[in-house]
Amino acid sequence: MKKYNKANVSVVSIFLGARIFRKYDLVFVVSGIVSRMGTDKMAVYSLLGTVGGIVGLPVYAYAIAAQTYALQKRASGNKDEAKEYLKTGAGMAFLVIGIVCICCWIGKEQMLRCIISDTNIIQQAKKLLIFLFAIQLIKVPYQIYMSYLQGIGYEKLVFYCVAAGTIATSVGVLICGTLWKLSGIYAIMFLEYLILTWIYKGYTR
């Protein structure tokens, strides 16, 4: 029992450590860079963050569901079925998020005006929505495979990947944000999720 509790504490500590490290380090760097671009860019970044939070909500629900079923199958010795659940969960989440993104793109003007009334900010945000939607879509397999790996004993791997990814992304954001403003920042974020997804998927085989 004590060993089990210690294992749980270790898993939770590693998980929280990765989340906290990523949240505060990357947010600090990105916010610092964006704030130097001016109040307009900061407003655009904040607006897109709100939209991304709304669009990405289903991702976590599907990730938890896929992780739960996949872990149950793996525990019973059916690794192939576990992988199928992951693929199915990722596919369904991708479809749902894709439909949401399409709907938001079609009604982007009305959607953004529900959040803010500043026409200048809205026009700037509209040009970057495609980057935001791409990030939300790649976060589907990223979140599902990451959650699964944390459930099968790869917590340290996830932590090291998140730590390395956050540091590399911070450097990339610093360079690309200076050169290409917000589009450069979102491009680097997308690249980070893409690479981590590829790594996590490789460990589920």
JSON list of C-alpha atoms in Angstrom, two decimals:
[
{"chain": "A", "resi": 1, "resn": "MET", "atom": "CA", "xyz": [0.00, 0.00, 0.00]},
{"chain": "A", "resi": 2, "resn": "LYS", "atom": "CA", "xyz": [2.81, 2.37, 0.92]},
{"chain": "A", "resi": 3, "resn": "LYS", "atom": "CA", "xyz": [4.63, 1.53, -2.31]},
{"chain": "A", "resi": 4, "resn": "TYR", "atom": "CA", "xyz": [1.43, 2.16, -4.25]},
{"chain": "A", "resi": 5, "resn": "ASN", "atom": "CA", "xyz": [0.93, 5.53, -2.57]},
{"chain": "A", "resi": 6, "resn": "LYS", "atom": "CA", "xyz": [4.54, 6.50, -3.18]},
{"chain": "A", "resi": 7, "resn": "ALA", "atom": "CA", "xyz": [4.16, 5.57, -6.84]},
{"chain": "A", "resi": 8, "resn": "ASN", "atom": "CA", "xyz": [1.02, 7.68, -7.12]},
{"chain": "A", "resi": 9, "resn": "VAL", "atom": "CA", "xyz": [2.70, 10.64, -5.45]},
{"chain": "A", "resi": 10, "resn": "SER", "atom": "CA", "xyz": [5.64, 10.28, -7.83]},
{"chain": "A", "resi": 11, "resn": "VAL", "atom": "CA", "xyz": [3.38, 10.19, -10.88]},
{"chain": "A", "resi": 12, "resn": "VAL", "atom": "CA", "xyz": [1.36, 13.18, -9.74]},
{"chain": "A", "resi": 13, "resn": "SER", "atom": "CA", "xyz": [4.50, 15.13, -8.85]},
{"chain": "A", "resi": 14, "resn": "ILE", "atom": "CA", "xyz": [6.06, 14.52, -12.25]},
{"chain": "A", "resi": 15, "resn": "PHE", "atom": "CA", "xyz": [2.81, 15.36, -14.04]},
{"chain": "A", "resi": 16, "resn": "LEU", "atom": "CA", "xyz": [2.29, 18.60, -12.11]},
{"chain": "A", "resi": 17, "resn": "GLY", "atom": "CA", "xyz": [5.94, 19.50, -12.47]},
{"chain": "A", "resi": 18, "resn": "ALA", "atom": "CA", "xyz": [5.72, 19.22, -16.25]},
{"chain": "A", "resi": 19, "resn": "ARG", "atom": "CA", "xyz": [2.50, 21.23, -16.42]},
{"chain": "A", "resi": 20, "resn": "ILE", "atom": "CA", "xyz": [3.76, 23.99, -14.13]},
{"chain": "A", "resi": 21, "resn": "PHE", "atom": "CA", "xyz": [7.14, 24.20, -15.86]},
{"chain": "A", "resi": 22, "resn": "ARG", "atom": "CA", "xyz": [5.52, 24.51, -19.29]},
{"chain": "A", "resi": 23, "resn": "LYS", "atom": "CA", "xyz": [2.82, 26.91, -18.19]},
{"chain": "A", "resi": 24, "resn": "TYR", "atom": "CA", "xyz": [4.97, 29.44, -16.40]},
{"chain": "A", "resi": 25, "resn": "ASP", "atom": "CA", "xyz": [8.12, 29.27, -18.49]},
{"chain": "A", "resi": 26, "resn": "LEU", "atom": "CA", "xyz": [6.46, 29.44, -21.91]},
{"chain": "A", "resi": 27, "resn": "VAL", "atom": "CA", "xyz": [3.73, 31.86, -20.85]},
{"chain": "A", "resi": 28, "resn": "PHE", "atom": "CA", "xyz": [6.34, 34.17, -19.34]},
{"chain": "A", "resi": 29, "resn": "VAL", "atom": "CA", "xyz": [8.46, 34.15, -22.51]},
{"chain": "A", "resi": 30, "resn": "VAL", "atom": "CA", "xyz": [5.56, 34.52, -24.96]},
{"chain": "A", "resi": 31, "resn": "SER", "atom": "CA", "xyz": [3.83, 37.23, -22.93]},
{"chain": "A", "resi": 32, "resn": "GLY", "atom": "CA", "xyz": [7.09, 39.15, -22.65]},
{"chain": "A", "resi": 33, "resn": "ILE", "atom": "CA", "xyz": [7.69, 39.04, -26.40]},
{"chain": "A", "resi": 34, "resn": "VAL", "atom": "CA", "xyz": [4.10, 39.89, -27.34]},
{"chain": "A", "resi": 35, "resn": "SER", "atom": "CA", "xyz": [3.95, 42.78, -24.86]},
{"chain": "A", "resi": 36, "resn": "ARG", "atom": "CA", "xyz": [6.91, 44.37, -26.64]},
{"chain": "A", "resi": 37, "resn": "MET", "atom": "CA", "xyz": [5.00, 44.24, -29.93]},
{"chain": "A", "resi": 38, "resn": "GLY", "atom": "CA", "xyz": [2.48, 46.75, -28.64]},
{"chain": "A", "resi": 39, "resn": "THR", "atom": "CA", "xyz": [-0.97, 46.81, -27.06]},
{"chain": "A", "resi": 40, "resn": "ASP", "atom": "CA", "xyz": [-2.71, 45.82, -30.30]},
{"chain": "A", "resi": 41, "resn": "LYS", "atom": "CA", "xyz": [-0.72, 42.60, -30.66]},
{"chain": "A", "resi": 42, "resn": "MET", "atom": "CA", "xyz": [-1.24, 41.83, -26.98]},
{"chain": "A", "resi": 43, "resn": "ALA", "atom": "CA", "xyz": [-5.00, 42.26, -27.45]},
{"chain": "A", "resi": 44, "resn": "VAL", "atom": "CA", "xyz": [-4.95, 39.99, -30.53]},
{"chain": "A", "resi": 45, "resn": "TYR", "atom": "CA", "xyz": [-2.97, 37.34, -28.66]},
{"chain": "A", "resi": 46, "resn": "SER", "atom": "CA", "xyz": [-5.38, 37.48, -25.72]},
{"chain": "A", "resi": 47, "resn": "LEU", "atom": "CA", "xyz": [-8.40, 37.28, -28.05]},
{"chain": "A", "resi": 48, "resn": "LEU", "atom": "CA", "xyz": [-7.02, 34.24, -29.88]},
{"chain": "A", "resi": 49, "resn": "GLY", "atom": "CA", "xyz": [-6.20, 32.64, -26.54]},
{"chain": "A", "resi": 50, "resn": "THR", "atom": "CA", "xyz": [-9.84, 32.93, -25.54]},
{"chain": "A", "resi": 51, "resn": "VAL", "atom": "CA", "xyz": [-11.00, 31.41, -28.83]},
{"chain": "A", "resi": 52, "resn": "GLY", "atom": "CA", "xyz": [-8.46, 28.61, -28.55]},
{"chain": "A", "resi": 53, "resn": "GLY", "atom": "CA", "xyz": [-9.63, 27.79, -25.04]},
{"chain": "A", "resi": 54, "resn": "ILE", "atom": "CA", "xyz": [-13.22, 27.46, -26.24]},
{"chain": "A", "resi": 55, "resn": "VAL", "atom": "CA", "xyz": [-12.43, 25.46, -29.39]},
{"chain": "A", "resi": 56, "resn": "GLY", "atom": "CA", "xyz": [-10.06, 23.11, -27.58]},
{"chain": "A", "resi": 57, "resn": "LEU", "atom": "CA", "xyz": [-12.42, 22.11, -24.76]},
{"chain": "A", "resi": 58, "resn": "PRO", "atom": "CA", "xyz": [-13.53, 18.80, -26.37]},
{"chain": "A", "resi": 59, "resn": "VAL", "atom": "CA", "xyz": [-9.89, 17.67, -26.70]},
{"chain": "A", "resi": 60, "resn": "TYR", "atom": "CA", "xyz": [-9.49, 17.00, -22.98]},
{"chain": "A", "resi": 61, "resn": "ALA", "atom": "CA", "xyz": [-12.79, 15.14, -22.74]},
{"chain": "A", "resi": 62, "resn": "TYR", "atom": "CA", "xyz": [-11.84, 12.80, -25.60]},
{"chain": "A", "resi": 63, "resn": "ALA", "atom": "CA", "xyz": [-8.31, 12.41, -24.23]},
{"chain": "A", "resi": 64, "resn": "ILE", "atom": "CA", "xyz": [-9.61, 11.26, -20.85]},
{"chain": "A", "resi": 65, "resn": "ALA", "atom": "CA", "xyz": [-12.13, 8.88, -22.43]},
{"chain": "A", "resi": 66, "resn": "ALA", "atom": "CA", "xyz": [-9.59, 7.39, -24.84]},
{"chain": "A", "resi": 67, "resn": "GLN", "atom": "CA", "xyz": [-7.00, 7.05, -22.08]},
{"chain": "A", "resi": 68, "resn": "THR", "atom": "CA", "xyz": [-9.46, 5.30, -19.74]},
{"chain": "A", "resi": 69, "resn": "TYR", "atom": "CA", "xyz": [-10.59, 2.69, -22.28]},
{"chain": "A", "resi": 70, "resn": "ALA", "atom": "CA", "xyz": [-7.10, 2.16, -23.67]},
{"chain": "A", "resi": 71, "resn": "LEU", "atom": "CA", "xyz": [-5.61, 1.61, -20.20]},
{"chain": "A", "resi": 72, "resn": "GLN", "atom": "CA", "xyz": [-8.36, -0.86, -19.34]},
{"chain": "A", "resi": 73, "resn": "LYS", "atom": "CA", "xyz": [-7.59, -2.88, -22.47]},
{"chain": "A", "resi": 74, "resn": "ARG", "atom": "CA", "xyz": [-3.86, -2.72, -21.84]},
{"chain": "A", "resi": 75, "resn": "ALA", "atom": "CA", "xyz": [-4.34, -3.88, -18.24]},
{"chain": "A", "resi": 76, "resn": "SER", "atom": "CA", "xyz": [-6.23, -6.92, -19.52]},
{"chain": "A", "resi": 77, "resn": "GLY", "atom": "CA", "xyz": [-3.38, -7.73, -21.91]},
{"chain": "A", "resi": 78, "resn": "ASN", "atom": "CA", "xyz": [-4.99, -6.43, -25.12]},
{"chain": "A", "resi": 79, "resn": "LYS", "atom": "CA", "xyz": [-2.36, -3.96, -26.32]},
{"chain": "A", "resi": 80, "resn": "ASP", "atom": "CA", "xyz": [-3.63, -3.99, -29.89]},
{"chain": "A", "resi": 81, "resn": "GLU", "atom": "CA", "xyz": [-7.14, -3.06, -28.78]},
{"chain": "A", "resi": 82, "resn": "ALA", "atom": "CA", "xyz": [-5.67, -0.34, -26.56]},
{"chain": "A", "resi": 83, "resn": "LYS", "atom": "CA", "xyz": [-3.99, 1.20, -29.59]},
{"chain": "A", "resi": 84, "resn": "GLU", "atom": "CA", "xyz": [-7.24, 0.98, -31.54]},
{"chain": "A", "resi": 85, "resn": "TYR", "atom": "CA", "xyz": [-9.03, 2.91, -28.81]},
{"chain": "A", "resi": 86, "resn": "LEU", "atom": "CA", "xyz": [-6.36, 5.58, -29.00]},
{"chain": "A", "resi": 87, "resn": "LYS", "atom": "CA", "xyz": [-6.72, 5.84, -32.77]},
{"chain": "A", "resi": 88, "resn": "THR", "atom": "CA", "xyz": [-10.52, 5.90, -32.54]},
{"chain": "A", "resi": 89, "resn": "GLY", "atom": "CA", "xyz": [-10.48, 8.54, -29.81]},
{"chain": "A", "resi": 90, "resn": "ALA", "atom": "CA", "xyz": [-8.01, 10.68, -31.73]},
{"chain": "A", "resi": 91, "resn": "GLY", "atom": "CA", "xyz": [-10.04, 10.30, -34.93]},
{"chain": "A", "resi": 92, "resn": "MET", "atom": "CA", "xyz": [-13.34, 11.26, -33.30]},
{"chain": "A", "resi": 93, "resn": "ALA", "atom": "CA", "xyz": [-11.79, 14.20, -31.45]},
{"chain": "A", "resi": 94, "resn": "PHE", "atom": "CA", "xyz": [-10.08, 15.36, -34.64]},
{"chain": "A", "resi": 95, "resn": "LEU", "atom": "CA", "xyz": [-13.40, 15.21, -36.49]},
{"chain": "A", "resi": 96, "resn": "VAL", "atom": "CA", "xyz": [-15.26, 17.15, -33.79]},
{"chain": "A", "resi": 97, "resn": "ILE", "atom": "CA", "xyz": [-12.55, 19.81, -33.45]},
{"chain": "A", "resi": 98, "resn": "GLY", "atom": "CA", "xyz": [-12.34, 20.03, -37.24]},
{"chain": "A", "resi": 99, "resn": "ILE", "atom": "CA", "xyz": [-16.08, 20.70, -37.54]},
{"chain": "A", "resi": 100, "resn": "VAL", "atom": "CA", "xyz": [-15.89, 23.29, -34.76]},
{"chain": "A", "resi": 101, "resn": "CYS", "atom": "CA", "xyz": [-12.97, 25.01, -36.50]},
{"chain": "A", "resi": 102, "resn": "ILE", "atom": "CA", "xyz": [-14.83, 25.07, -39.83]},
{"chain": "A", "resi": 103, "resn": "CYS", "atom": "CA", "xyz": [-17.92, 26.58, -38.18]},
{"chain": "A", "resi": 104, "resn": "CYS", "atom": "CA", "xyz": [-15.79, 29.16, -36.39]},
{"chain": "A", "resi": 105, "resn": "TRP", "atom": "CA", "xyz": [-14.02, 30.01, -39.65]},
{"chain": "A", "resi": 106, "resn": "ILE", "atom": "CA", "xyz": [-17.30, 30.50, -41.49]},
{"chain": "A", "resi": 107, "resn": "GLY", "atom": "CA", "xyz": [-18.67, 32.75, -38.77]},
{"chain": "A", "resi": 108, "resn": "LYS", "atom": "CA", "xyz": [-15.34, 34.22, -37.65]},
{"chain": "A", "resi": 109, "resn": "GLU", "atom": "CA", "xyz": [-16.49, 37.83, -37.83]},
{"chain": "A", "resi": 110, "resn": "GLN", "atom": "CA", "xyz": [-19.55, 37.24, -35.66]},
{"chain": "A", "resi": 111, "resn": "MET", "atom": "CA", "xyz": [-17.65, 34.97, -33.28]},
{"chain": "A", "resi": 112, "resn": "LEU", "atom": "CA", "xyz": [-14.90, 37.49, -32.64]},
{"chain": "A", "resi": 113, "resn": "ARG", "atom": "CA", "xyz": [-17.38, 40.34, -32.23]},
{"chain": "A", "resi": 114, "resn": "CYS", "atom": "CA", "xyz": [-19.06, 38.38, -29.46]},
{"chain": "A", "resi": 115, "resn": "ILE", "atom": "CA", "xyz": [-15.80, 38.69, -27.52]},
{"chain": "A", "resi": 116, "resn": "ILE", "atom": "CA", "xyz": [-14.53, 42.13, -28.54]},
{"chain": "A", "resi": 117, "resn": "SER", "atom": "CA", "xyz": [-15.88, 45.08, -30.51]},
{"chain": "A", "resi": 118, "resn": "ASP", "atom": "CA", "xyz": [-12.61, 46.63, -31.69]},
{"chain": "A", "resi": 119, "resn": "THR", "atom": "CA", "xyz": [-12.62, 46.28, -35.50]},
{"chain": "A", "resi": 120, "resn": "ASN", "atom": "CA", "xyz": [-8.85, 46.67, -35.83]},
{"chain": "A", "resi": 121, "resn": "ILE", "atom": "CA", "xyz": [-8.15, 43.86, -33.37]},
{"chain": "A", "resi": 122, "resn": "ILE", "atom": "CA", "xyz": [-10.73, 41.64, -35.05]},
{"chain": "A", "resi": 123, "resn": "GLN", "atom": "CA", "xyz": [-9.19, 42.15, -38.50]},
{"chain": "A", "resi": 124, "resn": "GLN", "atom": "CA", "xyz": [-5.74, 41.25, -37.21]},
{"chain": "A", "resi": 125, "resn": "ALA", "atom": "CA", "xyz": [-7.06, 38.20, -35.35]},
{"chain": "A", "resi": 126, "resn": "LYS", "atom": "CA", "xyz": [-8.89, 36.89, -38.42]},
{"chain": "A", "resi": 127, "resn": "LYS", "atom": "CA", "xyz": [-5.59, 36.60, -40.28]},
{"chain": "A", "resi": 128, "resn": "LEU", "atom": "CA", "xyz": [-4.17, 34.37, -37.56]},
{"chain": "A", "resi": 129, "resn": "LEU", "atom": "CA", "xyz": [-7.14, 32.09, -36.99]},
{"chain": "A", "resi": 130, "resn": "ILE", "atom": "CA", "xyz": [-5.77, 29.49, -39.39]},
{"chain": "A", "resi": 131, "resn": "PHE", "atom": "CA", "xyz": [-2.66, 29.13, -37.19]},
{"chain": "A", "resi": 132, "resn": "LEU", "atom": "CA", "xyz": [-4.83, 28.79, -34.09]},
{"chain": "A", "resi": 133, "resn": "PHE", "atom": "CA", "xyz": [-7.03, 26.11, -35.67]},
{"chain": "A", "resi": 134, "resn": "ALA", "atom": "CA", "xyz": [-3.97, 24.16, -36.85]},
{"chain": "A", "resi": 135, "resn": "ILE", "atom": "CA", "xyz": [-2.63, 24.15, -33.28]},
{"chain": "A", "resi": 136, "resn": "GLN", "atom": "CA", "xyz": [-5.95, 22.97, -31.87]},
{"chain": "A", "resi": 137, "resn": "LEU", "atom": "CA", "xyz": [-6.06, 20.09, -34.36]},
{"chain": "A", "resi": 138, "resn": "ILE", "atom": "CA", "xyz": [-2.51, 18.87, -33.69]},
{"chain": "A", "resi": 139, "resn": "LYS", "atom": "CA", "xyz": [-3.20, 19.07, -29.96]},
{"chain": "A", "resi": 140, "resn": "VAL", "atom": "CA", "xyz": [-5.74, 16.24, -30.39]},
{"chain": "A", "resi": 141, "resn": "PRO", "atom": "CA", "xyz": [-3.24, 13.38, -30.91]},
{"chain": "A", "resi": 142, "resn": "TYR", "atom": "CA", "xyz": [-0.70, 15.20, -28.70]},
{"chain": "A", "resi": 143, "resn": "GLN", "atom": "CA", "xyz": [-3.02, 15.23, -25.68]},
{"chain": "A", "resi": 144, "resn": "ILE", "atom": "CA", "xyz": [-4.36, 11.70, -26.21]},
{"chain": "A", "resi": 145, "resn": "TYR", "atom": "CA", "xyz": [-0.96, 10.01, -26.64]},
{"chain": "A", "resi": 146, "resn": "MET", "atom": "CA", "xyz": [0.61, 12.04, -23.84]},
{"chain": "A", "resi": 147, "resn": "SER", "atom": "CA", "xyz": [-2.17, 11.09, -21.41]},
{"chain": "A", "resi": 148, "resn": "TYR", "atom": "CA", "xyz": [-1.84, 7.43, -22.38]},
{"chain": "A", "resi": 149, "resn": "LEU", "atom": "CA", "xyz": [1.93, 7.37, -21.87]},
{"chain": "A", "resi": 150, "resn": "GLN", "atom": "CA", "xyz": [1.54, 8.94, -18.44]},
{"chain": "A", "resi": 151, "resn": "GLY", "atom": "CA", "xyz": [-0.84, 6.11, -17.57]},
{"chain": "A", "resi": 152, "resn": "ILE", "atom": "CA", "xyz": [1.52, 3.29, -18.58]},
{"chain": "A", "resi": 153, "resn": "GLY", "atom": "CA", "xyz": [4.62, 4.38, -16.72]},
{"chain": "A", "resi": 154, "resn": "TYR", "atom": "CA", "xyz": [6.26, 6.88, -19.06]},
{"chain": "A", "resi": 155, "resn": "GLU", "atom": "CA", "xyz": [5.76, 9.88, -16.77]},
{"chain": "A", "resi": 156, "resn": "LYS", "atom": "CA", "xyz": [9.45, 10.77, -16.72]},
{"chain": "A", "resi": 157, "resn": "LEU", "atom": "CA", "xyz": [9.67, 10.55, -20.51]},
{"chain": "A", "resi": 158, "resn": "VAL", "atom": "CA", "xyz": [6.74, 12.94, -20.82]},
{"chain": "A", "resi": 159, "resn": "PHE", "atom": "CA", "xyz": [8.31, 15.29, -18.28]},
{"chain": "A", "resi": 160, "resn": "TYR", "atom": "CA", "xyz": [11.65, 15.38, -20.11]},
{"chain": "A", "resi": 161, "resn": "CYS", "atom": "CA", "xyz": [9.94, 15.86, -23.47]},
{"chain": "A", "resi": 162, "resn": "VAL", "atom": "CA", "xyz": [7.79, 18.70, -22.11]},
{"chain": "A", "resi": 163, "resn": "ALA", "atom": "CA", "xyz": [10.81, 20.32, -20.45]},
{"chain": "A", "resi": 164, "resn": "ALA", "atom": "CA", "xyz": [12.99, 20.06, -23.57]},
{"chain": "A", "resi": 165, "resn": "GLY", "atom": "CA", "xyz": [10.11, 21.14, -25.81]},
{"chain": "A", "resi": 166, "resn": "THR", "atom": "CA", "xyz": [9.34, 24.15, -23.64]},
{"chain": "A", "resi": 167, "resn": "ILE", "atom": "CA", "xyz": [12.95, 25.32, -23.60]},
{"chain": "A", "resi": 168, "resn": "ALA", "atom": "CA", "xyz": [13.34, 24.83, -27.37]},
{"chain": "A", "resi": 169, "resn": "THR", "atom": "CA", "xyz": [10.00, 26.52, -28.02]},
{"chain": "A", "resi": 170, "resn": "SER", "atom": "CA", "xyz": [10.93, 29.46, -25.81]},
{"chain": "A", "resi": 171, "resn": "VAL", "atom": "CA", "xyz": [14.10, 30.00, -27.86]},
{"chain": "A", "resi": 172, "resn": "GLY", "atom": "CA", "xyz": [12.19, 29.54, -31.12]},
{"chain": "A", "resi": 173, "resn": "VAL", "atom": "CA", "xyz": [9.46, 31.94, -30.03]},
{"chain": "A", "resi": 174, "resn": "LEU", "atom": "CA", "xyz": [12.07, 34.51, -29.05]},
{"chain": "A", "resi": 175, "resn": "ILE", "atom": "CA", "xyz": [13.68, 34.36, -32.51]},
{"chain": "A", "resi": 176, "resn": "CYS", "atom": "CA", "xyz": [10.60, 33.88, -34.72]},
{"chain": "A", "resi": 177, "resn": "GLY", "atom": "CA", "xyz": [8.46, 36.25, -32.67]},
{"chain": "A", "resi": 178, "resn": "THR", "atom": "CA", "xyz": [11.01, 38.97, -33.23]},
{"chain": "A", "resi": 179, "resn": "LEU", "atom": "CA", "xyz": [11.24, 38.25, -36.97]},
{"chain": "A", "resi": 180, "resn": "TRP", "atom": "CA", "xyz": [7.63, 37.38, -37.88]},
{"chain": "A", "resi": 181, "resn": "LYS", "atom": "CA", "xyz": [5.58, 38.65, -34.93]},
{"chain": "A", "resi": 182, "resn": "LEU", "atom": "CA", "xyz": [2.53, 36.60, -33.89]},
{"chain": "A", "resi": 183, "resn": "SER", "atom": "CA", "xyz": [2.53, 34.36, -36.96]},
{"chain": "A", "resi": 184, "resn": "GLY", "atom": "CA", "xyz": [6.08, 33.27, -36.07]},
{"chain": "A", "resi": 185, "resn": "ILE", "atom": "CA", "xyz": [5.05, 32.50, -32.49]},
{"chain": "A", "resi": 186, "resn": "TYR", "atom": "CA", "xyz": [2.10, 30.36, -33.55]},
{"chain": "A", "resi": 187, "resn": "ALA", "atom": "CA", "xyz": [4.20, 28.56, -36.18]},
{"chain": "A", "resi": 188, "resn": "ILE", "atom": "CA", "xyz": [6.75, 27.55, -33.53]},
{"chain": "A", "resi": 189, "resn": "MET", "atom": "CA", "xyz": [4.00, 26.38, -31.16]},
{"chain": "A", "resi": 190, "resn": "PHE", "atom": "CA", "xyz": [2.50, 24.22, -33.90]},
{"chain": "A", "resi": 191, "resn": "LEU", "atom": "CA", "xyz": [5.92, 22.74, -34.67]},
{"chain": "A", "resi": 192, "resn": "GLU", "atom": "CA", "xyz": [6.45, 21.87, -31.00]},
{"chain": "A", "resi": 193, "resn": "TYR", "atom": "CA", "xyz": [3.13, 20.00, -30.74]},
{"chain": "A", "resi": 194, "resn": "LEU", "atom": "CA", "xyz": [3.83, 18.21, -34.03]},
{"chain": "A", "resi": 195, "resn": "ILE", "atom": "CA", "xyz": [7.26, 16.96, -32.92]},
{"chain": "A", "resi": 196, "resn": "LEU", "atom": "CA", "xyz": [6.06, 15.89, -29.46]},
{"chain": "A", "resi": 197, "resn": "THR", "atom": "CA", "xyz": [3.08, 14.09, -31.01]},
{"chain": "A", "resi": 198, "resn": "TRP", "atom": "CA", "xyz": [5.45, 12.16, -33.28]},
{"chain": "A", "resi": 199, "resn": "ILE", "atom": "CA", "xyz": [7.63, 11.20, -30.30]},
{"chain": "A", "resi": 200, "resn": "TYR", "atom": "CA", "xyz": [4.69, 10.15, -28.09]},
{"chain": "A", "resi": 201, "resn": "LYS", "atom": "CA", "xyz": [3.07, 8.13, -30.85]},
{"chain": "A", "resi": 202, "resn": "GLY", "atom": "CA", "xyz": [6.35, 6.29, -31.41]},
{"chain": "A", "resi": 203, "resn": "TYR", "atom": "CA", "xyz": [6.36, 5.11, -27.78]},
{"chain": "A", "resi": 204, "resn": "THR", "atom": "CA", "xyz": [2.81, 3.72, -28.01]},
{"chain": "A", "resi": 205, "resn": "ARG", "atom": "CA", "xyz": [3.75, 1.16, -30.69]}
]
